[in-house]
PDB file of C-alpha atoms in Angstrom:
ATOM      1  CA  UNK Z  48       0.000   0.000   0.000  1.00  0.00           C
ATOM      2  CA  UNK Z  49       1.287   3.726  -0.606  1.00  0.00           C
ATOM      3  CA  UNK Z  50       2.171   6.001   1.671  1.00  0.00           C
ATOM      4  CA  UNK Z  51       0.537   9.518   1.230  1.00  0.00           C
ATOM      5  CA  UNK Z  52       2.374  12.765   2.089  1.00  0.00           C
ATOM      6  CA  UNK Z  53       1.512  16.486   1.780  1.00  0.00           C
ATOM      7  CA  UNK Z  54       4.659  18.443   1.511  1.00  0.00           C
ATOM      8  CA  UNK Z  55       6.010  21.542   0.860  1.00  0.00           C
ATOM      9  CA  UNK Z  56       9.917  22.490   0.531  1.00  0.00           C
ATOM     10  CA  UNK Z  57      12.439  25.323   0.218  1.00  0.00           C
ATOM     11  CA  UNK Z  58      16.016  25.084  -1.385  1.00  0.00           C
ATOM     12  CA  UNK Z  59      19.099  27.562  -0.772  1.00  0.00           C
ATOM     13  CA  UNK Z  60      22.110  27.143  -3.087  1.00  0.00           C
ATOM     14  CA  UNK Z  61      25.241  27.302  -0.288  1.00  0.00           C
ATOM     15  CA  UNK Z  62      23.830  29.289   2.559  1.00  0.00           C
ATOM     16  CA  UNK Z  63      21.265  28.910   4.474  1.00  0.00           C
ATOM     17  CA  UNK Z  64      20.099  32.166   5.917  1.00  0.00           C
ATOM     18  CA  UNK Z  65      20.844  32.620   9.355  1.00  0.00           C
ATOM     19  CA  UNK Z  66      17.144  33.354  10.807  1.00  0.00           C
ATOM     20  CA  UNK Z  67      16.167  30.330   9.048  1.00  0.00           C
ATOM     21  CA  UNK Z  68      18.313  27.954  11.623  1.00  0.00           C
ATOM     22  CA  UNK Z  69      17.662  30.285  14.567  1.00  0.00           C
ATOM     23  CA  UNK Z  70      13.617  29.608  13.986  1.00  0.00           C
ATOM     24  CA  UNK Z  71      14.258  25.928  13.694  1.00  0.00           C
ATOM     25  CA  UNK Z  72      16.760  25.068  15.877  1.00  0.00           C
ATOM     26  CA  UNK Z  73      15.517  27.358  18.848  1.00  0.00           C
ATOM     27  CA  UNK Z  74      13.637  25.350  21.837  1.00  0.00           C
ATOM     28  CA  UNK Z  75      11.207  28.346  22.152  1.00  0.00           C
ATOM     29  CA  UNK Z  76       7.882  28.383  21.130  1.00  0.00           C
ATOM     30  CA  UNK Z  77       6.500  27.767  18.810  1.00  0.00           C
ATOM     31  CA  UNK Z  78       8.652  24.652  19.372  1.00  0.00           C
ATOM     32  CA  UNK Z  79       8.916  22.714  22.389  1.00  0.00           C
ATOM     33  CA  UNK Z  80      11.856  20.555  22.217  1.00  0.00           C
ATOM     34  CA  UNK Z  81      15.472  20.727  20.427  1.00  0.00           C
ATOM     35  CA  UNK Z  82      15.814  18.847  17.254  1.00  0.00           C
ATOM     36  CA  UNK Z  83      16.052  15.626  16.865  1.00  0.00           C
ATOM     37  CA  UNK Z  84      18.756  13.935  13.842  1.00  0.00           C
ATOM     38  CA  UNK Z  85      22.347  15.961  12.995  1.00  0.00           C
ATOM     39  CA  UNK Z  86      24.332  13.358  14.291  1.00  0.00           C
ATOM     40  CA  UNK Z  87      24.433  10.542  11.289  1.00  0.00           C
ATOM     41  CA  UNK Z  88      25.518  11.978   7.369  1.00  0.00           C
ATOM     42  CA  UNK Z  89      23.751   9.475   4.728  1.00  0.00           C
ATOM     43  CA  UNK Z  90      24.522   9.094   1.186  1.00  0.00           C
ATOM     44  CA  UNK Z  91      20.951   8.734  -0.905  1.00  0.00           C
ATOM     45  CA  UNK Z  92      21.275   7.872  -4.795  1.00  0.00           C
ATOM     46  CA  UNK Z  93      18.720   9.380  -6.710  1.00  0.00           C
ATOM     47  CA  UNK Z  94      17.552   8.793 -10.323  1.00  0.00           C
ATOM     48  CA  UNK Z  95      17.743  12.043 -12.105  1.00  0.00           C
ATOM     49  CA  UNK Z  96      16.255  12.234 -15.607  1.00  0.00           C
ATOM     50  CA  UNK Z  97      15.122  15.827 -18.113  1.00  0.00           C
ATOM     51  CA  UNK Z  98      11.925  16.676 -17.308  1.00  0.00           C
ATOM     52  CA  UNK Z  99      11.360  13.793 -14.570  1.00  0.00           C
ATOM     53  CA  UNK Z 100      10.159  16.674 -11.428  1.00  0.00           C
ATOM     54  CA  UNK Z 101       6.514  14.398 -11.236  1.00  0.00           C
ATOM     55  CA  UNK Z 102       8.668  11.187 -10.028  1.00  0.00           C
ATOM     56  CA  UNK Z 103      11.567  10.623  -7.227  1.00  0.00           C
ATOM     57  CA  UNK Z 104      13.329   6.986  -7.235  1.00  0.00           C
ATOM     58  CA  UNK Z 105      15.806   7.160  -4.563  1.00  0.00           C
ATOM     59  CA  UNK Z 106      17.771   4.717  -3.293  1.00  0.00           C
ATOM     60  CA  UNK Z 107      19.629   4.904   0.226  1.00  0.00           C
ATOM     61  CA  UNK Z 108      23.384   3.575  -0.063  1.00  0.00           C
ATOM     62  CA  UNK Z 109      23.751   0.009   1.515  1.00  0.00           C
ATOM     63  CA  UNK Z 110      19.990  -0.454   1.237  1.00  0.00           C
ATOM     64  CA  UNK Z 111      17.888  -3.330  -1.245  1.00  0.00           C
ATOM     65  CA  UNK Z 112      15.419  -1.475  -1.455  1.00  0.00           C
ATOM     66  CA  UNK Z 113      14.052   1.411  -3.743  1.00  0.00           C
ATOM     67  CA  UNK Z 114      11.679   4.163  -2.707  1.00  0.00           C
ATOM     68  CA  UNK Z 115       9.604   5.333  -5.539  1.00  0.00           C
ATOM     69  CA  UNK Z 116       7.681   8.993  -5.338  1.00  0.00           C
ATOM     70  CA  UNK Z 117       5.194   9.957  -7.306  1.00  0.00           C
ATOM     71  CA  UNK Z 118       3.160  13.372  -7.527  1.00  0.00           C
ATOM     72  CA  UNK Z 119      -0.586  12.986  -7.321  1.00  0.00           C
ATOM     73  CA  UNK Z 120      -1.978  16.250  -6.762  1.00  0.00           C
ATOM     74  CA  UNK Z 121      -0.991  19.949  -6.701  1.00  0.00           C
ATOM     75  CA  UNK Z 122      -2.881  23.006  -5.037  1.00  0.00           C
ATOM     76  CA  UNK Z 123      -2.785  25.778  -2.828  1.00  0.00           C
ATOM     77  CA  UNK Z 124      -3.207  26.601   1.488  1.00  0.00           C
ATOM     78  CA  UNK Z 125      -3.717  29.235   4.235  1.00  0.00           C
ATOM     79  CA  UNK Z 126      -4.078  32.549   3.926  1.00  0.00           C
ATOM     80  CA  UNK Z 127      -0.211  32.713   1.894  1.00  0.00           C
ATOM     81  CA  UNK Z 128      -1.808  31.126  -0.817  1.00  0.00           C
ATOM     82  CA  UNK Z 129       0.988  28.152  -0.753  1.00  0.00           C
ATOM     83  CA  UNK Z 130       2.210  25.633  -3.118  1.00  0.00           C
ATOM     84  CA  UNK Z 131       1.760  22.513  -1.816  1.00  0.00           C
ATOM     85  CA  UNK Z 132       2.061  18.891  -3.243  1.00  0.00           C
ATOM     86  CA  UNK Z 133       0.246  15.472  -2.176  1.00  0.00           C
ATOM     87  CA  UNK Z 134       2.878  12.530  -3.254  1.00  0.00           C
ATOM     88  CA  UNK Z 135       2.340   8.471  -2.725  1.00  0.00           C
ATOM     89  CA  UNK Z 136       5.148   6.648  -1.996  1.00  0.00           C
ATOM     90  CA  UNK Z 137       6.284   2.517  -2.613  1.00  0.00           C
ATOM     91  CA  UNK Z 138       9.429   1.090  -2.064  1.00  0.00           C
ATOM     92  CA  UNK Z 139      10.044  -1.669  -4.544  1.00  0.00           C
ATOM     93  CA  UNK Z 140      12.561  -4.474  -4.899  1.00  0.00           C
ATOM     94  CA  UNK Z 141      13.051  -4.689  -8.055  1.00  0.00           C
ATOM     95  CA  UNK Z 142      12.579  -0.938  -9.563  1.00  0.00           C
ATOM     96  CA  UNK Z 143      16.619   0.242 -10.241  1.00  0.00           C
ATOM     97  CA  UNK Z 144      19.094   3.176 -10.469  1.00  0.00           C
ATOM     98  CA  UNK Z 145      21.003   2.851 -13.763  1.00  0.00           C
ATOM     99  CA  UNK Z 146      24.081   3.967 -12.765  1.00  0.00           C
ATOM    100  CA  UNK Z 147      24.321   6.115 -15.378  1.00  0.00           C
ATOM    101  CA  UNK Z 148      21.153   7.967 -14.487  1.00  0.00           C
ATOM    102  CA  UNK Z 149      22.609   8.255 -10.957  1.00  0.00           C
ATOM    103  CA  UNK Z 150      23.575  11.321  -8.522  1.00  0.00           C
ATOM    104  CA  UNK Z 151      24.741  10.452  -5.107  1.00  0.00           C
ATOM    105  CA  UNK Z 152      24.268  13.018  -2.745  1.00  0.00           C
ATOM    106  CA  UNK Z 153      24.865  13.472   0.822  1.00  0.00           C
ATOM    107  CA  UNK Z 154      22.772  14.217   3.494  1.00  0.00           C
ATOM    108  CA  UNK Z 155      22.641  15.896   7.283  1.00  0.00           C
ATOM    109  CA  UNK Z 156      19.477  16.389   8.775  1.00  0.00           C
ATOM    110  CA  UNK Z 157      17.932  17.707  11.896  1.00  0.00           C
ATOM    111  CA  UNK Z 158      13.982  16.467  12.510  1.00  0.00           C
ATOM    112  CA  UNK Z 159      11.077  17.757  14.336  1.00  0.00           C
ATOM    113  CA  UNK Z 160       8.154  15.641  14.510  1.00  0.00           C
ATOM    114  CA  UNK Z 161       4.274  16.574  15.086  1.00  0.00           C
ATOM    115  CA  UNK Z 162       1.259  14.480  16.224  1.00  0.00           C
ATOM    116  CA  UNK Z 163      -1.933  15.153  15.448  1.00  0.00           C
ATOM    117  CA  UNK Z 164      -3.740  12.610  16.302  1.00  0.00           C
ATOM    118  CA  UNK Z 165      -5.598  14.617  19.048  1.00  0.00           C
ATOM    119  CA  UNK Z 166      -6.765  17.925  19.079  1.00  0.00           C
ATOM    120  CA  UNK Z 167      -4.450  20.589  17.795  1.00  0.00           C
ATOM    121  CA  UNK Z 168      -0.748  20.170  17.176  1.00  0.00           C
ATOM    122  CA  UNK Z 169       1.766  18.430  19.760  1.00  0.00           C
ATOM    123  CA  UNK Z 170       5.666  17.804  19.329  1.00  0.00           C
ATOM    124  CA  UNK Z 171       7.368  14.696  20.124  1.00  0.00           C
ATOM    125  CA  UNK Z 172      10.548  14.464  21.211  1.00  0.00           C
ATOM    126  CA  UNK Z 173      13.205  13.231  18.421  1.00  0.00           C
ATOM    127  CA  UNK Z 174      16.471  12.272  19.268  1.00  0.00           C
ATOM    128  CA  UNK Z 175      20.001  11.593  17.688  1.00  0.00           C
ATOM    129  CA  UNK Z 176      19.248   8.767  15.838  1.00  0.00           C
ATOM    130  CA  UNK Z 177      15.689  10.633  14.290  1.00  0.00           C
ATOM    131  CA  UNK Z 178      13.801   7.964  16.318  1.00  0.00           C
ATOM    132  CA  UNK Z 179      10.730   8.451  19.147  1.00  0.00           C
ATOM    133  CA  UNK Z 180       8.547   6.523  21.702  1.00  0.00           C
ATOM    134  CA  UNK Z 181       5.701   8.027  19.562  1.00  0.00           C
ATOM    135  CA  UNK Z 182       4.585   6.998  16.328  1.00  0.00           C
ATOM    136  CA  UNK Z 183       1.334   8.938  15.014  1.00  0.00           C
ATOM    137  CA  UNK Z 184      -0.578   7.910  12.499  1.00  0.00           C
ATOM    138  CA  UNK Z 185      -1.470  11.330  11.241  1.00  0.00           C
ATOM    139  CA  UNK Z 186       1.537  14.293  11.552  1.00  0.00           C
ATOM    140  CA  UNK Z 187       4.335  15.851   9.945  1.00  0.00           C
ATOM    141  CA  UNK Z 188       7.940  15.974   9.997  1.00  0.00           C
ATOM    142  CA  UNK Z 189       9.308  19.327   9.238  1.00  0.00           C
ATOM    143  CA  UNK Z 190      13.282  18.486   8.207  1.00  0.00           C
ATOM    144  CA  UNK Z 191      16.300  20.914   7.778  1.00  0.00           C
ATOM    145  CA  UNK Z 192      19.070  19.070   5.912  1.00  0.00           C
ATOM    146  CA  UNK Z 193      22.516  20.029   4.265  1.00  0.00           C
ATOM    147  CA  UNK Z 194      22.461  18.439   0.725  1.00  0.00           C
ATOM    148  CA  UNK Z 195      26.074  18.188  -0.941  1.00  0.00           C
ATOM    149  CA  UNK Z 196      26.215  17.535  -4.733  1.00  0.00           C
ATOM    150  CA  UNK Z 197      30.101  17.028  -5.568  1.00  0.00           C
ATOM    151  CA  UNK Z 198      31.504  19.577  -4.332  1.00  0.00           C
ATOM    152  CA  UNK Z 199      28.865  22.349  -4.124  1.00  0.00           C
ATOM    153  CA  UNK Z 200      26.745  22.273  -0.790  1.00  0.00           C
ATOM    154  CA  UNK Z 201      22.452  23.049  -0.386  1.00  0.00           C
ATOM    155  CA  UNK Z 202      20.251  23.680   2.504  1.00  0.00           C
ATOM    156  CA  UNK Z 203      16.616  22.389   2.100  1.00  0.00           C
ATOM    157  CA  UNK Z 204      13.832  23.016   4.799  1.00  0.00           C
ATOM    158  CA  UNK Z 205      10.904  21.078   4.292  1.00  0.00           C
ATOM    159  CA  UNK Z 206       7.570  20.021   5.698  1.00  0.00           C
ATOM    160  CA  UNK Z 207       6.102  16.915   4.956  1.00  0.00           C
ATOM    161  CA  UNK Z 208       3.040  15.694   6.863  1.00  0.00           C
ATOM    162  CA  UNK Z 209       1.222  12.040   6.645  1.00  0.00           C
ATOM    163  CA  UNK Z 210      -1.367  10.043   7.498  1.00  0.00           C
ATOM    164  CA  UNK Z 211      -4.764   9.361   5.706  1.00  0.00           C
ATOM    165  CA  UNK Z 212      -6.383  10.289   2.300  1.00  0.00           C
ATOM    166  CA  UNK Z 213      -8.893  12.413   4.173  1.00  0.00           C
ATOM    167  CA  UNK Z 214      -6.104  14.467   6.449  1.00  0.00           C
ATOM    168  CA  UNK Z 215      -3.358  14.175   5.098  1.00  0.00           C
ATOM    169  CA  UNK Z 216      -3.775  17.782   3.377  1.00  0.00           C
ATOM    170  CA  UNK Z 217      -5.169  19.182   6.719  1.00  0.00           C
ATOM    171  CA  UNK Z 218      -1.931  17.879   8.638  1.00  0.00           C
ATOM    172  CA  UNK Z 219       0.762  20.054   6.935  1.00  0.00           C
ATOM    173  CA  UNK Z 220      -1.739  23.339   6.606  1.00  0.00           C
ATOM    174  CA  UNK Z 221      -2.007  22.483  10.877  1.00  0.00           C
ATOM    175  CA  UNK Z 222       1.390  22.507  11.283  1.00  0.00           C
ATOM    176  CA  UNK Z 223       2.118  24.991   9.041  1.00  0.00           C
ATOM    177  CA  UNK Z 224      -0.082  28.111  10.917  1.00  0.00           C
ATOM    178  CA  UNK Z 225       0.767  26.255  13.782  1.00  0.00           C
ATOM    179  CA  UNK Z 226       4.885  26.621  13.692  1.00  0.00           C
ATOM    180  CA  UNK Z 227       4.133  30.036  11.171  1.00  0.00           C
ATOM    181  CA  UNK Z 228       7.411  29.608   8.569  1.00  0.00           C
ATOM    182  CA  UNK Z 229       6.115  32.864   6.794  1.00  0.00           C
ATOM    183  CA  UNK Z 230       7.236  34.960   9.715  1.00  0.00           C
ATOM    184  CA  UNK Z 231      11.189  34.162   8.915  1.00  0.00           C
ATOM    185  CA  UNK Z 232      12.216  36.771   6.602  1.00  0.00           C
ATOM    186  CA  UNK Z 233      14.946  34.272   5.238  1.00  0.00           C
ATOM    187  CA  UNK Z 234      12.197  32.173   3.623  1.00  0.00           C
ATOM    188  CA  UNK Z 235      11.704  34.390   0.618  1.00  0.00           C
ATOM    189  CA  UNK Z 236      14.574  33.923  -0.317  1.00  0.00           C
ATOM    190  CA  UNK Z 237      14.415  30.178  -0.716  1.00  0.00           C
ATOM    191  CA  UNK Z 238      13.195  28.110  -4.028  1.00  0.00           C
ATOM    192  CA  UNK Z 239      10.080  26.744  -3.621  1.00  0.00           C
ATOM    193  CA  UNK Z 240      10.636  22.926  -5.414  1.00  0.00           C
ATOM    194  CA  UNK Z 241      10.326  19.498  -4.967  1.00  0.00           C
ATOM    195  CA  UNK Z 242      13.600  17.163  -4.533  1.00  0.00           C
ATOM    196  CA  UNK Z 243      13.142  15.865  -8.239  1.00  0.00           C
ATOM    197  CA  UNK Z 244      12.534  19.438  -9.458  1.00  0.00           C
ATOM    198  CA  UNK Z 245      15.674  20.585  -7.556  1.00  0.00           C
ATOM    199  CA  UNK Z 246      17.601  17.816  -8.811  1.00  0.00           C
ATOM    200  CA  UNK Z 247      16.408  18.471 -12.424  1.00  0.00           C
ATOM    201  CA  UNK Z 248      17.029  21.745 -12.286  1.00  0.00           C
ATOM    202  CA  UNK Z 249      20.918  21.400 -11.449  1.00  0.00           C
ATOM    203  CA  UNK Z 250      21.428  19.633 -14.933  1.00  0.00           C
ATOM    204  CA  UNK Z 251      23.808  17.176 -13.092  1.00  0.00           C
TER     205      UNK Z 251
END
């Protein structure tokens, strides 16, 4: 069965504005906790292909398994008007990464995580390892990773919530006026793309 997320994502090319990692990394409201992740740089292999942004097939190094992403819907939230995206996701056995279709990147990422199974917005704790005691069926992650291509590095800040057909959308525009990105000046500043569109768009 797929697995349904509602995501939207920013990209910086080298530096990631410093209000930008003050608002996610501070323990003050409207977040609860520190960050969970930053402690364990991945390598991911992606398939990158022209004019492939409406499907991701990733591959995590060491791993069997491929995790294929396809784009099902597009449209709009909150009083920002914002671009978001509903994707399913498989992983697959026997789907591939022609090597000579591949970029490697690597990856460091910090993680918050929400729950909404209840009423309103709560934050679970997250720690080194990106795991918790909690595991919601309907919430969102909002990650902050470094992304290095080669030799040239990328900051990415995105939400991405799950959980069921009927909420999924609901669950990211929660979180969203819930946490309030929009009031970080260094947002604007950001690309607004998926991680297939942002890979496509590099030309690598």
């Amino acid at each position: 069965m797929a697995q349904l997320s509602c995501e939207i994502r920013w990209f910086w090319n080298n530096l990631l504005p410093d209000d930008v990692s003050r608002w996610f990394h501070s323990g003050t409201p409207p977040f609860s906790v520190p960050p969970g992740g930053g402690h364990n740089e991945r390598r991911d292999i992606y398939l990158v292909a022209e004019n492939q942004r409406h499907l991701g097939v990733k591959r995590r190094a060491g791993a069997l398994d491929v995790e294929v992403k396809g784009l099902v819907a597009e449209s709009r939230i909150g009083g920002n008007n914002m671009p978001i995206q509903i994707w399913a996701k498989w992983k697959s056995s026997t789907v591939g990464v022609p090597s000579c279709l591949a970029v490697t990147t690597t990856k460091l990422r910090w993680l918050r995580k929400y729950s909404l199974d209840g009423v309103g917005a709560q934050e679970i704790a997250v720690d080194a390892d990106e795991s918790s005691t909690e595991r919601p069926s309907e919430g969102c992650n909002i990650e902050l990773t470094r992304v290095g291509i080669d030799s040239e590095i990328f900051w990415t800040l995105g939400f991405e919530s799950f959980g069921s057909l009927e909420r999924v959308t609901r669950n990211l525009s929660s979180t969203l006026e819930f946490t309030n990105p929009h009031s970080v000046d260094g947002l604007r500043s950001g690309t607004l793309q998926s991680y297939p569109a942002f890979l496509e768009s590099l030309k690598v």
